[in-house]
Amino acid sequence: MPANRTYRIAVLPGDGTGPEVVREGLKVLQAAASASGFAHDLEQYDLGGERYLATGEILPDPVLDELRGFDAIYLGAIGHPEVPPGILEKGLLLRLRFELDQYINLRPVKLYPGVDCPLKDKGPEEIDFVVVRENTEGLYGGMGGFQYKGTPQEVSTQVHLTTRFGAERAIRYAFELTRRRNKMRQLHLVAKTNVMTFVHDTWWRAFNEVGEADYPDIRREYAHVDATCMWFVKNPEWFDVIVVENMFGDIITDLGAMIQGGMGIAAGGNINPQGVSMFEPIGGSAPKYTGQNVICPLAAIGAVQMLLDHLGEKDAAARIEQAIVKALTSGKIKSLSAGRMGMGTAEVGDLVAGLV
Ligand code: IPM
Ligand code: MN
């Protein structure tokens, strides 16, 4: 248990339904703090689409510098229907991930009992793996541009930026996690080595060299990304831990979210093992449901669980997970889909907080 148990947490509720799910996450955080005996100071930031539309500010440098000083960041959702695509995503979410060097995007795919799974004959026994998505490179690196834009000769490129350093640190993190998890002791590299013969060759060699040298106890497996989508549906039980580059990781984790019960329950962490990490529900801002008290807050609550686990508050994290499972098996929550829970967002938050 950490020696200093007062945590400073920056809260970025963001856009759309972000604020309403974050509110429930904070309820559960409070309940966990009382039960486990730690303290927390919250500081709220109004970053997001509304602030941008009102002031033109996305992520002012002084705010970014303040954020570097917190123990963790708790984020709701980024994305506003009146802001053109890319502005908030690149200027806020991706900028935070890059500037804070949160080079791991950790996305557990775990089907809890009591949750409807769209896969026939698959249950909690079959769906329990973790995706380690590299979070600072690849197609997200932002290199590229236009030539002759707007003419018939238009050329555009988007460079898949890969460094041995970036691939290797994600791979090492994933090997360590596989060892710690101690489940199947098996790590999959997911890539497309048959087409991305440069960048994924770097990944392939890093994966094998690191595994060979330092993790002989971990079985190495490889799957192409397209086949991985097939296996997620057909044989999800084959996976323990997956390490994957940024864009493919983005794509397969939406599929992963669906097989664990949907965006209402999928949480993730943007992790800098040496710095400040940021936890979020992985779904978007769902603007059409804003303010209706119909969106499922369990993903945001799961993000609090991951945040506490990351801070070393293992007891509190375990309490939250147990409370989520109790809530899901209580029969009270009819579905995790927006508008079909049979309860409101705030009522689900109350239910889980009461079970912590
Ligand atoms: C995610 C999101 C982001 C991403 C978008 C909003 C930039 O889809 O967190 O998975 O692509 O990483
Ligand atoms: Mn995504």
XYZ file of C-alpha atoms and ligand atoms in Angstrom:
369
model
C 0.000 0.000 0.000
C 1.389 3.458 -0.864
C 2.786 5.495 2.046
C 1.076 8.757 1.182
C -2.560 7.914 0.639
C -3.855 11.315 -0.400
C -4.259 11.457 -4.163
C -4.586 14.537 -6.305
C -6.793 13.682 -9.246
C -7.575 15.943 -12.195
C -11.104 15.432 -13.482
C -11.881 16.212 -17.130
C -15.572 15.419 -17.655
C -15.363 16.599 -21.289
C -18.188 16.511 -23.788
C -21.609 14.943 -24.307
C -22.404 12.259 -21.780
C -18.884 12.490 -20.299
C -19.954 14.661 -17.344
C -22.863 12.427 -16.338
C -20.853 9.211 -16.310
C -17.922 10.901 -14.553
C -20.316 12.049 -11.827
C -21.183 8.404 -11.142
C -17.536 7.373 -11.260
C -16.742 9.987 -8.618
C -19.579 8.710 -6.420
C -17.993 5.288 -6.500
C -14.526 6.794 -5.914
C -15.871 8.461 -2.774
C -17.399 5.205 -1.561
C -14.122 3.364 -2.183
C -12.146 6.070 -0.373
C -14.349 5.740 2.720
C -14.183 1.961 2.660
C -10.439 1.703 2.057
C -9.297 4.715 4.041
C -7.527 6.880 1.482
C -8.129 10.545 0.744
C -8.404 12.405 -2.542
C -8.406 15.972 -3.783
C -10.260 16.521 -7.009
C -9.682 19.376 -9.406
C -12.159 19.825 -12.252
C -11.174 21.139 -15.697
C -13.707 22.274 -18.283
C -11.647 21.239 -21.310
C -13.679 20.074 -24.291
C -15.979 21.173 -27.080
C -17.948 23.801 -25.161
C -14.844 25.638 -24.001
C -13.372 25.480 -27.485
C -16.519 26.912 -29.063
C -16.721 29.668 -26.452
C -13.041 30.674 -26.257
C -11.107 28.898 -29.027
C -8.972 27.197 -26.374
C -8.351 23.470 -26.598
C -5.518 22.651 -24.198
C -3.686 25.776 -23.063
C -0.015 25.157 -22.180
C -0.378 26.278 -18.538
C -3.208 23.764 -18.064
C -1.093 21.018 -19.592
C 1.698 21.891 -17.169
C -0.684 21.738 -14.224
C -1.888 18.324 -15.335
C 1.672 17.007 -15.176
C 1.572 17.513 -11.414
C -1.381 15.240 -10.577
C -1.295 11.659 -9.365
C -3.796 10.683 -12.052
C -6.282 12.096 -14.549
C -9.880 10.966 -14.869
C -11.421 11.702 -18.260
C -15.046 11.427 -19.398
C -15.262 11.781 -23.174
C -14.016 14.053 -25.928
C -16.005 14.833 -29.099
C -18.560 17.518 -29.911
C -20.996 17.462 -32.865
C -20.394 21.156 -33.667
C -16.607 20.830 -33.786
C -15.137 19.388 -37.007
C -13.516 15.954 -36.648
C -9.889 15.947 -35.578
C -9.703 19.252 -33.725
C -10.567 18.072 -30.229
C -9.317 14.542 -30.808
C -5.876 15.694 -31.893
C -5.716 18.899 -29.870
C -6.895 17.474 -26.597
C -7.093 13.700 -26.243
C -4.121 12.753 -28.416
C -2.105 15.753 -27.262
C -2.571 14.677 -23.638
C -1.546 11.115 -24.464
C 1.548 12.313 -26.348
C 2.682 15.174 -24.128
C 2.285 13.100 -20.977
C 4.000 10.232 -22.796
C 1.236 7.796 -21.913
C 2.728 5.206 -24.172
C 0.463 2.348 -23.137
C -3.246 2.169 -23.748
C -4.378 -0.636 -21.497
C -7.732 -2.124 -22.424
C -8.987 -5.146 -20.530
C -11.646 -7.210 -22.288
C -13.482 -9.047 -19.550
C -17.014 -10.362 -19.681
C -18.600 -10.189 -16.249
C -21.293 -12.580 -15.079
C -24.755 -11.183 -15.665
C -23.729 -9.353 -18.843
C -25.285 -10.242 -22.182
C -22.649 -11.371 -24.646
C -23.447 -11.240 -28.367
C -21.364 -14.384 -28.968
C -23.158 -17.703 -28.929
C -21.871 -20.180 -26.315
C -19.310 -17.789 -24.830
C -19.319 -16.662 -21.226
C -17.029 -15.139 -18.590
C -14.787 -18.226 -18.762
C -14.025 -17.571 -22.419
C -13.708 -13.789 -22.468
C -10.953 -12.467 -20.233
C -7.921 -10.939 -21.903
C -6.035 -7.658 -21.979
C -5.008 -5.549 -24.958
C -1.830 -3.491 -24.608
C -2.142 -0.873 -27.325
C 0.903 1.256 -28.140
C -0.367 4.803 -27.634
C 2.093 7.347 -29.055
C 3.220 6.199 -32.509
C 2.102 4.554 -35.747
C -0.505 6.331 -37.852
C -1.289 8.530 -34.852
C 2.181 10.103 -35.034
C 0.742 12.815 -37.267
C 3.457 12.797 -39.950
C 2.279 13.315 -43.492
C 0.625 15.947 -45.591
C -0.800 17.072 -48.901
C 0.710 17.991 -52.210
C -1.379 19.721 -54.916
C -4.356 19.725 -52.570
C -7.694 20.325 -54.262
C -6.403 19.489 -57.745
C -6.847 16.262 -59.699
C -3.181 15.543 -58.924
C -3.750 15.668 -55.168
C -1.334 13.531 -53.178
C -1.771 12.765 -49.503
C 0.360 10.683 -47.164
C -0.016 9.602 -43.559
C 3.200 8.114 -42.280
C 3.233 5.061 -40.045
C 5.838 6.260 -37.637
C 7.486 3.368 -35.843
C 10.539 3.420 -33.645
C 12.310 0.450 -32.211
C 12.266 2.291 -28.878
C 8.492 2.806 -29.005
C 7.712 -0.745 -30.061
C 10.114 -2.189 -27.518
C 8.785 -0.307 -24.512
C 5.215 -1.393 -25.303
C 6.383 -4.969 -25.825
C 8.291 -5.003 -22.530
C 5.278 -3.622 -20.679
C 3.129 -6.368 -22.198
C 5.572 -9.139 -21.266
C 5.707 -7.840 -17.690
C 1.913 -7.692 -17.516
C 1.615 -11.234 -18.881
C 3.972 -12.468 -16.191
C 2.140 -10.563 -13.428
C -1.244 -11.768 -14.604
C 0.045 -15.324 -14.547
C -2.993 -16.704 -16.373
C -1.918 -18.454 -19.576
C 1.533 -16.860 -19.575
C 1.034 -16.191 -23.260
C 1.554 -12.982 -25.206
C 0.209 -12.404 -28.713
C 1.747 -9.912 -31.071
C -1.000 -8.633 -33.366
C 0.167 -6.955 -36.581
C 0.152 -7.364 -40.350
C 3.665 -8.551 -41.119
C 2.639 -9.823 -44.552
C 1.827 -6.306 -45.799
C 3.448 -3.827 -43.415
C 6.802 -5.355 -44.186
C 8.837 -2.486 -42.744
C 7.124 -1.180 -39.635
C 5.755 -4.508 -38.524
C 9.071 -6.168 -39.157
C 10.483 -3.835 -36.529
C 7.715 -4.994 -34.169
C 8.266 -8.643 -35.046
C 11.993 -8.544 -34.362
C 11.592 -6.517 -31.179
C 8.937 -8.953 -29.938
C 11.073 -12.016 -30.539
C 14.359 -10.549 -29.388
C 12.941 -9.181 -26.145
C 10.965 -12.360 -25.495
C 13.924 -14.601 -26.226
C 16.323 -12.625 -24.061
C 14.215 -11.663 -21.064
C 10.937 -13.581 -20.995
C 11.664 -17.224 -21.795
C 8.830 -18.170 -19.412
C 6.212 -16.426 -21.587
C 4.892 -18.191 -24.668
C 4.988 -16.002 -27.775
C 2.171 -16.145 -30.319
C 1.537 -14.091 -33.424
C -1.750 -13.244 -35.200
C -2.490 -11.012 -38.159
C -4.937 -8.268 -37.271
C -7.662 -9.455 -39.652
C -7.474 -12.980 -38.287
C -7.541 -11.531 -34.776
C -10.966 -10.021 -35.507
C -12.119 -13.456 -36.542
C -10.713 -15.116 -33.404
C -12.243 -12.481 -31.104
C -15.614 -13.731 -32.328
C -14.853 -17.399 -32.819
C -12.327 -18.244 -30.082
C -11.799 -15.360 -27.653
C -10.583 -17.887 -25.077
C -7.325 -18.204 -27.017
C -6.141 -14.812 -25.784
C -4.394 -13.845 -22.574
C -2.459 -10.639 -23.348
C -2.135 -8.947 -26.733
C 0.412 -6.302 -27.698
C -0.474 -4.251 -30.756
C 0.434 -1.023 -32.527
C -1.725 2.063 -32.122
C -4.238 2.013 -34.997
C -4.851 -1.720 -35.041
C -5.212 -1.531 -31.273
C -7.825 1.182 -31.653
C -9.833 -0.977 -34.027
C -9.665 -4.341 -32.274
C -10.556 -2.832 -28.895
C -13.913 -1.607 -30.205
C -14.604 -5.194 -31.199
C -13.267 -6.277 -27.809
C -15.661 -3.861 -26.108
C -18.605 -5.417 -27.946
C -17.811 -8.956 -26.815
C -17.500 -7.839 -23.194
C -20.946 -6.271 -23.260
C -20.536 -3.003 -25.145
C -19.264 0.530 -24.728
C -21.275 0.828 -21.537
C -18.748 -1.293 -19.691
C -15.416 -0.962 -21.527
C -12.772 1.019 -19.633
C -9.186 1.850 -20.429
C -6.067 3.489 -19.101
C -3.532 5.687 -20.885
C -0.471 4.785 -18.919
C 2.905 6.349 -18.405
C 4.531 3.945 -15.966
C 6.939 6.678 -14.886
C 4.561 9.643 -15.059
C 0.938 10.680 -14.853
C -1.660 8.322 -16.289
C -5.193 8.987 -17.496
C -8.209 6.718 -17.210
C -11.367 6.846 -19.303
C -14.383 4.916 -20.504
C -13.368 3.954 -24.033
C -16.665 4.862 -25.699
C -17.259 8.309 -27.126
C -19.275 11.293 -25.959
C -22.582 9.888 -27.327
C -24.020 13.397 -27.887
C -27.525 12.235 -28.742
C -27.957 10.814 -25.229
C -26.578 13.855 -23.413
C -28.402 14.882 -20.256
C -30.992 12.127 -20.505
C -29.729 9.965 -17.627
C -29.836 6.906 -19.908
C -26.181 6.104 -20.577
C -24.475 3.267 -18.716
C -21.868 4.561 -16.248
C -20.171 1.203 -15.638
C -17.328 1.927 -18.075
C -16.576 5.173 -16.245
C -16.776 3.308 -12.936
C -14.428 0.655 -14.311
C -12.028 3.459 -15.233
C -11.985 4.526 -11.562
C -11.199 0.940 -10.640
C -8.241 0.938 -13.043
C -7.083 4.323 -11.768
C -7.010 3.105 -8.163
C -5.320 -0.118 -9.134
C -2.659 1.930 -10.905
C -2.142 4.093 -7.812
C -1.554 0.954 -5.768
C -4.946 1.016 -4.019
C -5.502 -2.672 -4.727
C -8.113 -3.145 -2.013
C -10.233 -0.260 -3.253
C -9.921 -1.443 -6.863
C -10.992 -4.958 -5.880
C -13.963 -3.580 -3.932
C -15.125 -1.654 -6.975
C -14.814 -4.662 -9.233
C -16.784 -6.776 -6.766
C -19.428 -4.061 -6.513
C -19.738 -3.958 -10.311
C -20.174 -7.733 -10.405
C -22.755 -7.653 -7.589
C -24.681 -4.933 -9.389
C -24.592 -6.882 -12.646
C -25.776 -10.111 -11.035
C -28.470 -8.422 -8.934
C -30.900 -8.642 -11.834
C -31.663 -4.933 -11.484
C -29.814 -3.752 -14.584
C -31.754 -4.959 -17.609
C -29.171 -4.148 -20.283
C -26.005 -2.081 -20.653
C -27.271 -0.315 -23.771
C -28.171 3.353 -23.580
C -31.857 3.755 -22.801
C -32.402 0.074 -22.067
C -30.893 -0.288 -18.610
C -34.286 -0.203 -16.889
C -32.594 2.285 -14.532
C -31.065 5.727 -14.881
C -27.369 6.568 -15.095
C -27.446 8.046 -11.582
C -29.343 5.066 -10.163
C -26.749 2.623 -11.502
C -24.060 4.804 -9.892
C -25.953 4.739 -6.577
C -26.361 0.989 -6.803
C -22.645 0.337 -7.353
C -21.541 2.932 -4.780
C -23.824 1.264 -2.224
C -22.179 -2.101 -2.854
C -18.558 -0.925 -2.493
C -10.081 5.840 -28.620
C -10.666 6.828 -29.577
C -9.578 7.816 -29.992
C -8.484 7.029 -30.675
C -10.076 8.953 -30.892
C -11.219 9.714 -30.257
C -8.959 9.897 -31.272
O -11.223 6.200 -30.678
O -9.654 6.244 -27.527
O -10.056 4.643 -28.942
O -8.546 6.805 -31.890
O -7.552 6.628 -29.987
Mn -11.200 4.031 -30.534
